[in-house]
Each structure stands twice: as structure tokens, then as C-alpha cells.
């Protein structure tokens, strides 16, 4: 595939789902992080499987391992959903991350070999592997126009992590870049949905 195709797809899919993106943005408090998500409450609301983004959601950008508090949260999720219903759906499934999960959460699986988010392919695959309907899968992602949009395109549930983990100490330029990108996404979604 031509590099960056998924970015162009983001614009076209994003336009198609702009009103749903706007609702998601408006309904998400600015301080939303994974620790505000109660696995039991999600399960009670009909969520049967989780697709988790990595960068910004489980750790700061580029980190090879999740933060300790994210590990604790994933253990709570595992107790509710079962590890076999939790998936890592990252556009950067590095070997280091795979190794870490194989050692610490062997039942959780990486989704790979699919077109990158915002294409819905990764969530479709998640549905096949988990054996649950797409509307019962929650995609947890800090990016409106990749993960959250992929969820909308697939008919899954987006959960927008608006307060992602960042570390300017470790990766100042990458964090600056992705911080601007997240802000641009919000500005764009607001701009294309203004009456
Ligand atoms: Mg991310």
C-alpha cells in the first residue's frame, strides 16, 4: 500500500462520520483517561471486548511498555472481560511491545496484518477473533481521526482518550507533534460540523 494512504482515508471517512465525531468530542470531558473507565461499568453497558490503542493510551508516545497504572487497569479489565477478549490495536505493534504482552498478558492479542486505522479492518478482525458483535467492541484511542474514526466506520464504540499519557522528557519532538495533531483533529472536526 502507498505510505500515508490511511491518512487520506482519515479525511474522507472523517467527513462521512463528522457528526458522530463531533458528538463524541462534545461528550468527552477534557480529562478523560483510561483510569476513568470502570471495566465493570463498561461490561454492564454491553461492552464485551476491548480494542486498545497503545501510544498515549497505555503509555506515552513510543514507550516499549505500558505505564504501571495502565498495567493495573488492564488487570482489572482482564478480570472482567477475560484476556482473550482484549486486543491491542496499534498502528505501531513493535516487537518489544509484543514481547512484553506475551510475558505479562499472554491471552491478549495484537491485531496485525490489517490496514491501519482509520480503516475499520482491525476492528472487523477483532470482532472475528473475539466472536462478539462489532457494536459490543469498544475501541479506546487518543486519536479522533484514527482509532475513534475506525470504530465509527466499523460500527464499534469509540472511547476518546482526550487526556493521553505524554512524556516531554523522553520524546519532546514526537510529543509536540502528536499534541498538535490531536489539537488539529479537534479543530477540524469542529470546523466541518459548524452549522
Ligand atoms: Mg495513540
mmCIF file with all atom_site columns, C-alpha atoms and ligand atoms in Angstrom:
data_model
loop_
_atom_site.group_PDB
_atom_site.id
_atom_site.type_symbol
_atom_site.label_atom_id
_atom_site.label_alt_id
_atom_site.label_comp_id
_atom_site.label_asym_id
_atom_site.label_entity_id
_atom_site.label_seq_id
_atom_site.pdbx_PDB_ins_code
_atom_site.Cartn_x
_atom_site.Cartn_y
_atom_site.Cartn_z
_atom_site.occupancy
_atom_site.B_iso_or_equiv
_atom_site.pdbx_formal_charge
_atom_site.auth_seq_id
_atom_site.auth_comp_id
_atom_site.auth_asym_id
_atom_site.auth_atom_id
_atom_site.pdbx_PDB_model_num
ATOM   1   C  CA  . UNK A 1 1   ? 0.000   0.000   0.000  1.00 0.00 ? 1   UNK A CA  1
ATOM   2   C  CA  . UNK A 1 2   ? 1.133   3.563   -0.662 1.00 0.00 ? 2   UNK A CA  1
ATOM   3   C  CA  . UNK A 1 3   ? 2.500   5.111   2.580  1.00 0.00 ? 3   UNK A CA  1
ATOM   4   C  CA  . UNK A 1 4   ? 0.136   7.603   4.144  1.00 0.00 ? 4   UNK A CA  1
ATOM   5   C  CA  . UNK A 1 5   ? -2.963  6.202   2.414  1.00 0.00 ? 5   UNK A CA  1
ATOM   6   C  CA  . UNK A 1 6   ? -4.559  5.760   5.830  1.00 0.00 ? 6   UNK A CA  1
ATOM   7   C  CA  . UNK A 1 7   ? -4.136  9.487   6.456  1.00 0.00 ? 7   UNK A CA  1
ATOM   8   C  CA  . UNK A 1 8   ? -6.051  10.341  3.290  1.00 0.00 ? 8   UNK A CA  1
ATOM   9   C  CA  . UNK A 1 9   ? -8.637  7.762   4.293  1.00 0.00 ? 9   UNK A CA  1
ATOM   10  C  CA  . UNK A 1 10  ? -8.910  9.679   7.561  1.00 0.00 ? 10  UNK A CA  1
ATOM   11  C  CA  . UNK A 1 11  ? -10.093 12.778  5.746  1.00 0.00 ? 11  UNK A CA  1
ATOM   12  C  CA  . UNK A 1 12  ? -12.676 11.041  3.607  1.00 0.00 ? 12  UNK A CA  1
ATOM   13  C  CA  . UNK A 1 13  ? -14.003 8.722   6.327  1.00 0.00 ? 13  UNK A CA  1
ATOM   14  C  CA  . UNK A 1 14  ? -13.817 11.602  8.790  1.00 0.00 ? 14  UNK A CA  1
ATOM   15  C  CA  . UNK A 1 15  ? -16.059 13.734  6.622  1.00 0.00 ? 15  UNK A CA  1
ATOM   16  C  CA  . UNK A 1 16  ? -18.570 10.921  6.302  1.00 0.00 ? 16  UNK A CA  1
ATOM   17  C  CA  . UNK A 1 17  ? -18.701 10.423  10.079 1.00 0.00 ? 17  UNK A CA  1
ATOM   18  C  CA  . UNK A 1 18  ? -18.184 14.065  11.047 1.00 0.00 ? 18  UNK A CA  1
ATOM   19  C  CA  . UNK A 1 19  ? -21.369 14.459  13.072 1.00 0.00 ? 19  UNK A CA  1
ATOM   20  C  CA  . UNK A 1 20  ? -20.687 11.331  15.121 1.00 0.00 ? 20  UNK A CA  1
ATOM   21  C  CA  . UNK A 1 21  ? -17.121 12.560  15.696 1.00 0.00 ? 21  UNK A CA  1
ATOM   22  C  CA  . UNK A 1 22  ? -18.465 15.909  16.852 1.00 0.00 ? 22  UNK A CA  1
ATOM   23  C  CA  . UNK A 1 23  ? -20.876 14.258  19.272 1.00 0.00 ? 23  UNK A CA  1
ATOM   24  C  CA  . UNK A 1 24  ? -18.037 12.141  20.637 1.00 0.00 ? 24  UNK A CA  1
ATOM   25  C  CA  . UNK A 1 25  ? -15.830 15.204  21.070 1.00 0.00 ? 25  UNK A CA  1
ATOM   26  C  CA  . UNK A 1 26  ? -18.576 17.223  22.756 1.00 0.00 ? 26  UNK A CA  1
ATOM   27  C  CA  . UNK A 1 27  ? -19.484 14.377  25.096 1.00 0.00 ? 27  UNK A CA  1
ATOM   28  C  CA  . UNK A 1 28  ? -15.919 13.597  26.175 1.00 0.00 ? 28  UNK A CA  1
ATOM   29  C  CA  . UNK A 1 29  ? -14.639 15.541  29.203 1.00 0.00 ? 29  UNK A CA  1
ATOM   30  C  CA  . UNK A 1 30  ? -11.138 17.005  28.590 1.00 0.00 ? 30  UNK A CA  1
ATOM   31  C  CA  . UNK A 1 31  ? -9.641  14.996  31.471 1.00 0.00 ? 31  UNK A CA  1
ATOM   32  C  CA  . UNK A 1 32  ? -10.736 11.584  30.119 1.00 0.00 ? 32  UNK A CA  1
ATOM   33  C  CA  . UNK A 1 33  ? -8.025  8.943   30.550 1.00 0.00 ? 33  UNK A CA  1
ATOM   34  C  CA  . UNK A 1 34  ? -8.180  5.174   30.881 1.00 0.00 ? 34  UNK A CA  1
ATOM   35  C  CA  . UNK A 1 35  ? -8.326  5.313   34.689 1.00 0.00 ? 35  UNK A CA  1
ATOM   36  C  CA  . UNK A 1 36  ? -11.744 6.943   34.393 1.00 0.00 ? 36  UNK A CA  1
ATOM   37  C  CA  . UNK A 1 37  ? -13.048 3.845   32.604 1.00 0.00 ? 37  UNK A CA  1
ATOM   38  C  CA  . UNK A 1 38  ? -14.528 1.317   35.001 1.00 0.00 ? 38  UNK A CA  1
ATOM   39  C  CA  . UNK A 1 39  ? -14.334 -2.117  33.335 1.00 0.00 ? 39  UNK A CA  1
ATOM   40  C  CA  . UNK A 1 40  ? -17.350 -3.439  35.247 1.00 0.00 ? 40  UNK A CA  1
ATOM   41  C  CA  . UNK A 1 41  ? -19.466 -0.439  34.240 1.00 0.00 ? 41  UNK A CA  1
ATOM   42  C  CA  . UNK A 1 42  ? -18.421 -0.893  30.607 1.00 0.00 ? 42  UNK A CA  1
ATOM   43  C  CA  . UNK A 1 43  ? -19.376 -4.551  30.749 1.00 0.00 ? 43  UNK A CA  1
ATOM   44  C  CA  . UNK A 1 44  ? -22.729 -3.684  32.295 1.00 0.00 ? 44  UNK A CA  1
ATOM   45  C  CA  . UNK A 1 45  ? -23.367 -1.242  29.448 1.00 0.00 ? 45  UNK A CA  1
ATOM   46  C  CA  . UNK A 1 46  ? -22.955 -4.020  26.883 1.00 0.00 ? 46  UNK A CA  1
ATOM   47  C  CA  . UNK A 1 47  ? -19.247 -3.848  26.054 1.00 0.00 ? 47  UNK A CA  1
ATOM   48  C  CA  . UNK A 1 48  ? -17.957 -7.406  25.538 1.00 0.00 ? 48  UNK A CA  1
ATOM   49  C  CA  . UNK A 1 49  ? -14.476 -6.809  24.125 1.00 0.00 ? 49  UNK A CA  1
ATOM   50  C  CA  . UNK A 1 50  ? -11.853 -4.071  24.180 1.00 0.00 ? 50  UNK A CA  1
ATOM   51  C  CA  . UNK A 1 51  ? -9.530  -2.884  21.435 1.00 0.00 ? 51  UNK A CA  1
ATOM   52  C  CA  . UNK A 1 52  ? -6.800  -0.784  22.998 1.00 0.00 ? 52  UNK A CA  1
ATOM   53  C  CA  . UNK A 1 53  ? -4.534  1.661   21.263 1.00 0.00 ? 53  UNK A CA  1
ATOM   54  C  CA  . UNK A 1 54  ? -1.031  1.826   22.748 1.00 0.00 ? 54  UNK A CA  1
ATOM   55  C  CA  . UNK A 1 55  ? 0.635   5.239   22.289 1.00 0.00 ? 55  UNK A CA  1
ATOM   56  C  CA  . UNK A 1 56  ? -0.983  7.830   24.529 1.00 0.00 ? 56  UNK A CA  1
ATOM   57  C  CA  . UNK A 1 57  ? -3.469  5.299   25.913 1.00 0.00 ? 57  UNK A CA  1
ATOM   58  C  CA  . UNK A 1 58  ? -1.289  2.779   27.778 1.00 0.00 ? 58  UNK A CA  1
ATOM   59  C  CA  . UNK A 1 59  ? 1.931   4.813   27.847 1.00 0.00 ? 59  UNK A CA  1
ATOM   60  C  CA  . UNK A 1 60  ? 3.496   7.952   26.445 1.00 0.00 ? 60  UNK A CA  1
ATOM   61  C  CA  . UNK A 1 61  ? 4.430   8.004   22.787 1.00 0.00 ? 61  UNK A CA  1
ATOM   62  C  CA  . UNK A 1 62  ? 6.990   5.442   21.657 1.00 0.00 ? 62  UNK A CA  1
ATOM   63  C  CA  . UNK A 1 63  ? 7.314   3.730   25.043 1.00 0.00 ? 63  UNK A CA  1
ATOM   64  C  CA  . UNK A 1 64  ? 8.004   -0.014  24.726 1.00 0.00 ? 64  UNK A CA  1
ATOM   65  C  CA  . UNK A 1 65  ? 5.958   -0.920  27.819 1.00 0.00 ? 65  UNK A CA  1
ATOM   66  C  CA  . UNK A 1 66  ? 2.695   0.281   29.416 1.00 0.00 ? 66  UNK A CA  1
ATOM   67  C  CA  . UNK A 1 67  ? 2.833   2.514   32.495 1.00 0.00 ? 67  UNK A CA  1
ATOM   68  C  CA  . UNK A 1 68  ? 2.378   0.770   35.870 1.00 0.00 ? 68  UNK A CA  1
ATOM   69  C  CA  . UNK A 1 69  ? -1.045  2.371   36.399 1.00 0.00 ? 69  UNK A CA  1
ATOM   70  C  CA  . UNK A 1 70  ? -2.106  1.192   32.927 1.00 0.00 ? 70  UNK A CA  1
ATOM   71  C  CA  . UNK A 1 71  ? -0.982  -2.329  33.847 1.00 0.00 ? 71  UNK A CA  1
ATOM   72  C  CA  . UNK A 1 72  ? -3.135  -2.214  36.978 1.00 0.00 ? 72  UNK A CA  1
ATOM   73  C  CA  . UNK A 1 73  ? -6.083  -1.010  34.905 1.00 0.00 ? 73  UNK A CA  1
ATOM   74  C  CA  . UNK A 1 74  ? -5.560  -3.760  32.310 1.00 0.00 ? 74  UNK A CA  1
ATOM   75  C  CA  . UNK A 1 75  ? -5.570  -6.349  35.092 1.00 0.00 ? 75  UNK A CA  1
ATOM   76  C  CA  . UNK A 1 76  ? -8.983  -5.053  36.151 1.00 0.00 ? 76  UNK A CA  1
ATOM   77  C  CA  . UNK A 1 77  ? -10.129 -5.266  32.525 1.00 0.00 ? 77  UNK A CA  1
ATOM   78  C  CA  . UNK A 1 78  ? -8.783  -8.802  32.227 1.00 0.00 ? 78  UNK A CA  1
ATOM   79  C  CA  . UNK A 1 79  ? -10.741 -9.853  35.323 1.00 0.00 ? 79  UNK A CA  1
ATOM   80  C  CA  . UNK A 1 80  ? -13.976 -8.569  33.762 1.00 0.00 ? 80  UNK A CA  1
ATOM   81  C  CA  . UNK A 1 81  ? -13.627 -9.320  30.038 1.00 0.00 ? 81  UNK A CA  1
ATOM   82  C  CA  . UNK A 1 82  ? -11.033 -12.107 30.027 1.00 0.00 ? 82  UNK A CA  1
ATOM   83  C  CA  . UNK A 1 83  ? -7.685  -11.575 28.310 1.00 0.00 ? 83  UNK A CA  1
ATOM   84  C  CA  . UNK A 1 84  ? -8.921  -13.320 25.160 1.00 0.00 ? 84  UNK A CA  1
ATOM   85  C  CA  . UNK A 1 85  ? -11.436 -10.500 24.667 1.00 0.00 ? 85  UNK A CA  1
ATOM   86  C  CA  . UNK A 1 86  ? -8.818  -7.743  24.924 1.00 0.00 ? 86  UNK A CA  1
ATOM   87  C  CA  . UNK A 1 87  ? -6.815  -6.718  21.863 1.00 0.00 ? 87  UNK A CA  1
ATOM   88  C  CA  . UNK A 1 88  ? -4.043  -4.275  21.148 1.00 0.00 ? 88  UNK A CA  1
ATOM   89  C  CA  . UNK A 1 89  ? -4.888  -2.360  18.024 1.00 0.00 ? 89  UNK A CA  1
ATOM   90  C  CA  . UNK A 1 90  ? -1.969  -0.038  17.460 1.00 0.00 ? 90  UNK A CA  1
ATOM   91  C  CA  . UNK A 1 91  ? -0.582  1.272   14.194 1.00 0.00 ? 91  UNK A CA  1
ATOM   92  C  CA  . UNK A 1 92  ? 2.822   0.553   15.789 1.00 0.00 ? 92  UNK A CA  1
ATOM   93  C  CA  . UNK A 1 93  ? 2.811   -3.045  17.080 1.00 0.00 ? 93  UNK A CA  1
ATOM   94  C  CA  . UNK A 1 94  ? 6.564   -3.230  17.745 1.00 0.00 ? 94  UNK A CA  1
ATOM   95  C  CA  . UNK A 1 95  ? 8.421   -6.430  18.666 1.00 0.00 ? 95  UNK A CA  1
ATOM   96  C  CA  . UNK A 1 96  ? 9.248   -5.034  22.099 1.00 0.00 ? 96  UNK A CA  1
ATOM   97  C  CA  . UNK A 1 97  ? 5.595   -4.433  22.861 1.00 0.00 ? 97  UNK A CA  1
ATOM   98  C  CA  . UNK A 1 98  ? 4.609   -7.886  21.612 1.00 0.00 ? 98  UNK A CA  1
ATOM   99  C  CA  . UNK A 1 99  ? 7.244   -9.469  23.842 1.00 0.00 ? 99  UNK A CA  1
ATOM   100 C  CA  . UNK A 1 100 ? 6.062   -7.510  26.850 1.00 0.00 ? 100 UNK A CA  1
ATOM   101 C  CA  . UNK A 1 101 ? 2.467   -8.626  26.358 1.00 0.00 ? 101 UNK A CA  1
ATOM   102 C  CA  . UNK A 1 102 ? 3.479   -12.236 25.693 1.00 0.00 ? 102 UNK A CA  1
ATOM   103 C  CA  . UNK A 1 103 ? 5.160   -12.242 29.093 1.00 0.00 ? 103 UNK A CA  1
ATOM   104 C  CA  . UNK A 1 104 ? 2.626   -10.235 31.087 1.00 0.00 ? 104 UNK A CA  1
ATOM   105 C  CA  . UNK A 1 105 ? -0.759  -10.717 29.418 1.00 0.00 ? 105 UNK A CA  1
ATOM   106 C  CA  . UNK A 1 106 ? -0.337  -13.800 27.221 1.00 0.00 ? 106 UNK A CA  1
ATOM   107 C  CA  . UNK A 1 107 ? -4.055  -14.074 26.469 1.00 0.00 ? 107 UNK A CA  1
ATOM   108 C  CA  . UNK A 1 108 ? -4.247  -10.575 24.985 1.00 0.00 ? 108 UNK A CA  1
ATOM   109 C  CA  . UNK A 1 109 ? -3.643  -10.460 21.251 1.00 0.00 ? 109 UNK A CA  1
ATOM   110 C  CA  . UNK A 1 110 ? -2.192  -7.923  18.861 1.00 0.00 ? 110 UNK A CA  1
ATOM   111 C  CA  . UNK A 1 111 ? -4.187  -7.221  15.742 1.00 0.00 ? 111 UNK A CA  1
ATOM   112 C  CA  . UNK A 1 112 ? -1.806  -7.094  12.796 1.00 0.00 ? 112 UNK A CA  1
ATOM   113 C  CA  . UNK A 1 113 ? -1.672  -7.669  9.070  1.00 0.00 ? 113 UNK A CA  1
ATOM   114 C  CA  . UNK A 1 114 ? -4.609  -5.330  8.504  1.00 0.00 ? 114 UNK A CA  1
ATOM   115 C  CA  . UNK A 1 115 ? -4.889  -1.867  7.010  1.00 0.00 ? 115 UNK A CA  1
ATOM   116 C  CA  . UNK A 1 116 ? -4.088  0.822   9.550  1.00 0.00 ? 116 UNK A CA  1
ATOM   117 C  CA  . UNK A 1 117 ? -6.667  2.816   11.467 1.00 0.00 ? 117 UNK A CA  1
ATOM   118 C  CA  . UNK A 1 118 ? -8.895  4.631   10.490 1.00 0.00 ? 118 UNK A CA  1
ATOM   119 C  CA  . UNK A 1 119 ? -9.732  1.745   8.193  1.00 0.00 ? 119 UNK A CA  1
ATOM   120 C  CA  . UNK A 1 120 ? -12.221 -0.475  10.028 1.00 0.00 ? 120 UNK A CA  1
ATOM   121 C  CA  . UNK A 1 121 ? -10.288 -3.660  9.160  1.00 0.00 ? 121 UNK A CA  1
ATOM   122 C  CA  . UNK A 1 122 ? -8.613  -4.019  12.577 1.00 0.00 ? 122 UNK A CA  1
ATOM   123 C  CA  . UNK A 1 123 ? -11.944 -3.802  14.359 1.00 0.00 ? 123 UNK A CA  1
ATOM   124 C  CA  . UNK A 1 124 ? -13.556 -6.236  11.952 1.00 0.00 ? 124 UNK A CA  1
ATOM   125 C  CA  . UNK A 1 125 ? -10.725 -8.639  12.740 1.00 0.00 ? 125 UNK A CA  1
ATOM   126 C  CA  . UNK A 1 126 ? -11.222 -8.004  16.454 1.00 0.00 ? 126 UNK A CA  1
ATOM   127 C  CA  . UNK A 1 127 ? -14.879 -8.961  16.088 1.00 0.00 ? 127 UNK A CA  1
ATOM   128 C  CA  . UNK A 1 128 ? -13.968 -12.195 14.292 1.00 0.00 ? 128 UNK A CA  1
ATOM   129 C  CA  . UNK A 1 129 ? -11.356 -13.185 16.868 1.00 0.00 ? 129 UNK A CA  1
ATOM   130 C  CA  . UNK A 1 130 ? -13.444 -12.227 19.884 1.00 0.00 ? 130 UNK A CA  1
ATOM   131 C  CA  . UNK A 1 131 ? -16.603 -13.789 18.478 1.00 0.00 ? 131 UNK A CA  1
ATOM   132 C  CA  . UNK A 1 132 ? -18.732 -10.824 19.527 1.00 0.00 ? 132 UNK A CA  1
ATOM   133 C  CA  . UNK A 1 133 ? -20.777 -8.307  17.507 1.00 0.00 ? 133 UNK A CA  1
ATOM   134 C  CA  . UNK A 1 134 ? -18.982 -5.139  16.454 1.00 0.00 ? 134 UNK A CA  1
ATOM   135 C  CA  . UNK A 1 135 ? -21.343 -2.898  18.395 1.00 0.00 ? 135 UNK A CA  1
ATOM   136 C  CA  . UNK A 1 136 ? -20.171 -4.591  21.600 1.00 0.00 ? 136 UNK A CA  1
ATOM   137 C  CA  . UNK A 1 137 ? -16.499 -3.764  20.979 1.00 0.00 ? 137 UNK A CA  1
ATOM   138 C  CA  . UNK A 1 138 ? -15.047 -0.604  22.472 1.00 0.00 ? 138 UNK A CA  1
ATOM   139 C  CA  . UNK A 1 139 ? -12.048 0.994   20.776 1.00 0.00 ? 139 UNK A CA  1
ATOM   140 C  CA  . UNK A 1 140 ? -10.050 3.033   23.277 1.00 0.00 ? 140 UNK A CA  1
ATOM   141 C  CA  . UNK A 1 141 ? -7.925  5.595   21.444 1.00 0.00 ? 141 UNK A CA  1
ATOM   142 C  CA  . UNK A 1 142 ? -6.434  9.040   21.917 1.00 0.00 ? 142 UNK A CA  1
ATOM   143 C  CA  . UNK A 1 143 ? -6.876  9.975   18.270 1.00 0.00 ? 143 UNK A CA  1
ATOM   144 C  CA  . UNK A 1 144 ? -10.168 11.162  16.857 1.00 0.00 ? 144 UNK A CA  1
ATOM   145 C  CA  . UNK A 1 145 ? -9.278  10.618  13.213 1.00 0.00 ? 145 UNK A CA  1
ATOM   146 C  CA  . UNK A 1 146 ? -7.588  7.235   13.520 1.00 0.00 ? 146 UNK A CA  1
ATOM   147 C  CA  . UNK A 1 147 ? -8.877  4.926   16.260 1.00 0.00 ? 147 UNK A CA  1
ATOM   148 C  CA  . UNK A 1 148 ? -12.158 6.664   17.118 1.00 0.00 ? 148 UNK A CA  1
ATOM   149 C  CA  . UNK A 1 149 ? -12.975 7.060   13.456 1.00 0.00 ? 149 UNK A CA  1
ATOM   150 C  CA  . UNK A 1 150 ? -12.125 3.408   12.756 1.00 0.00 ? 150 UNK A CA  1
ATOM   151 C  CA  . UNK A 1 151 ? -14.613 2.456   15.473 1.00 0.00 ? 151 UNK A CA  1
ATOM   152 C  CA  . UNK A 1 152 ? -17.345 4.575   13.899 1.00 0.00 ? 152 UNK A CA  1
ATOM   153 C  CA  . UNK A 1 153 ? -16.576 3.183   10.442 1.00 0.00 ? 153 UNK A CA  1
ATOM   154 C  CA  . UNK A 1 154 ? -16.773 -0.387  11.777 1.00 0.00 ? 154 UNK A CA  1
ATOM   155 C  CA  . UNK A 1 155 ? -19.933 0.127   13.816 1.00 0.00 ? 155 UNK A CA  1
ATOM   156 C  CA  . UNK A 1 156 ? -17.995 -0.367  17.057 1.00 0.00 ? 156 UNK A CA  1
ATOM   157 C  CA  . UNK A 1 157 ? -17.980 2.004   20.050 1.00 0.00 ? 157 UNK A CA  1
ATOM   158 C  CA  . UNK A 1 158 ? -15.340 4.731   20.187 1.00 0.00 ? 158 UNK A CA  1
ATOM   159 C  CA  . UNK A 1 159 ? -13.886 5.824   23.512 1.00 0.00 ? 159 UNK A CA  1
ATOM   160 C  CA  . UNK A 1 160 ? -11.905 9.020   23.092 1.00 0.00 ? 160 UNK A CA  1
ATOM   161 C  CA  . UNK A 1 161 ? -8.954  9.349   25.462 1.00 0.00 ? 161 UNK A CA  1
ATOM   162 C  CA  . UNK A 1 162 ? -8.758  13.094  25.468 1.00 0.00 ? 162 UNK A CA  1
ATOM   163 C  CA  . UNK A 1 163 ? -6.170  13.270  28.232 1.00 0.00 ? 163 UNK A CA  1
ATOM   164 C  CA  . UNK A 1 164 ? -3.470  10.916  26.900 1.00 0.00 ? 164 UNK A CA  1
ATOM   165 C  CA  . UNK A 1 165 ? -0.208  9.941   28.560 1.00 0.00 ? 165 UNK A CA  1
ATOM   166 C  CA  . UNK A 1 166 ? 2.609   12.165  27.338 1.00 0.00 ? 166 UNK A CA  1
ATOM   167 C  CA  . UNK A 1 167 ? 6.269   12.457  28.251 1.00 0.00 ? 167 UNK A CA  1
ATOM   168 C  CA  . UNK A 1 168 ? 8.036   15.565  27.036 1.00 0.00 ? 168 UNK A CA  1
ATOM   169 C  CA  . UNK A 1 169 ? 11.058  14.387  28.951 1.00 0.00 ? 169 UNK A CA  1
ATOM   170 C  CA  . UNK A 1 170 ? 11.549  11.282  26.806 1.00 0.00 ? 170 UNK A CA  1
ATOM   171 C  CA  . UNK A 1 171 ? 10.319  12.342  23.363 1.00 0.00 ? 171 UNK A CA  1
ATOM   172 C  CA  . UNK A 1 172 ? 9.840   16.102  23.249 1.00 0.00 ? 172 UNK A CA  1
ATOM   173 C  CA  . UNK A 1 173 ? 9.543   16.426  19.471 1.00 0.00 ? 173 UNK A CA  1
ATOM   174 C  CA  . UNK A 1 174 ? 7.233   13.457  18.973 1.00 0.00 ? 174 UNK A CA  1
ATOM   175 C  CA  . UNK A 1 175 ? 5.023   14.604  21.849 1.00 0.00 ? 175 UNK A CA  1
ATOM   176 C  CA  . UNK A 1 176 ? 4.893   18.121  20.462 1.00 0.00 ? 176 UNK A CA  1
ATOM   177 C  CA  . UNK A 1 177 ? 3.981   16.782  17.034 1.00 0.00 ? 177 UNK A CA  1
ATOM   178 C  CA  . UNK A 1 178 ? 1.269   14.435  18.290 1.00 0.00 ? 178 UNK A CA  1
ATOM   179 C  CA  . UNK A 1 179 ? -0.065  17.064  20.675 1.00 0.00 ? 179 UNK A CA  1
ATOM   180 C  CA  . UNK A 1 180 ? -0.523  19.422  17.723 1.00 0.00 ? 180 UNK A CA  1
ATOM   181 C  CA  . UNK A 1 181 ? -2.058  16.638  15.654 1.00 0.00 ? 181 UNK A CA  1
ATOM   182 C  CA  . UNK A 1 182 ? -4.628  15.848  18.351 1.00 0.00 ? 182 UNK A CA  1
ATOM   183 C  CA  . UNK A 1 183 ? -5.485  19.527  18.632 1.00 0.00 ? 183 UNK A CA  1
ATOM   184 C  CA  . UNK A 1 184 ? -5.766  19.874  14.837 1.00 0.00 ? 184 UNK A CA  1
ATOM   185 C  CA  . UNK A 1 185 ? -8.136  16.910  14.742 1.00 0.00 ? 185 UNK A CA  1
ATOM   186 C  CA  . UNK A 1 186 ? -10.439 18.586  17.259 1.00 0.00 ? 186 UNK A CA  1
ATOM   187 C  CA  . UNK A 1 187 ? -10.289 21.899  15.391 1.00 0.00 ? 187 UNK A CA  1
ATOM   188 C  CA  . UNK A 1 188 ? -11.024 20.167  12.087 1.00 0.00 ? 188 UNK A CA  1
ATOM   189 C  CA  . UNK A 1 189 ? -13.967 18.197  13.472 1.00 0.00 ? 189 UNK A CA  1
ATOM   190 C  CA  . UNK A 1 190 ? -15.433 21.386  14.946 1.00 0.00 ? 190 UNK A CA  1
ATOM   191 C  CA  . UNK A 1 191 ? -14.835 23.305  11.701 1.00 0.00 ? 191 UNK A CA  1
ATOM   192 C  CA  . UNK A 1 192 ? -16.595 20.798  9.436  1.00 0.00 ? 192 UNK A CA  1
ATOM   193 C  CA  . UNK A 1 193 ? -19.599 20.487  11.737 1.00 0.00 ? 193 UNK A CA  1
ATOM   194 C  CA  . UNK A 1 194 ? -20.311 24.171  12.342 1.00 0.00 ? 194 UNK A CA  1
ATOM   195 C  CA  . UNK A 1 195 ? -23.848 24.892  11.122 1.00 0.00 ? 195 UNK A CA  1
HETATM 196 MG MG1 . LIG B 2 .   ? -2.481  6.657   20.268 1.00 0.00 ? 1   LIG B MG1 1
#
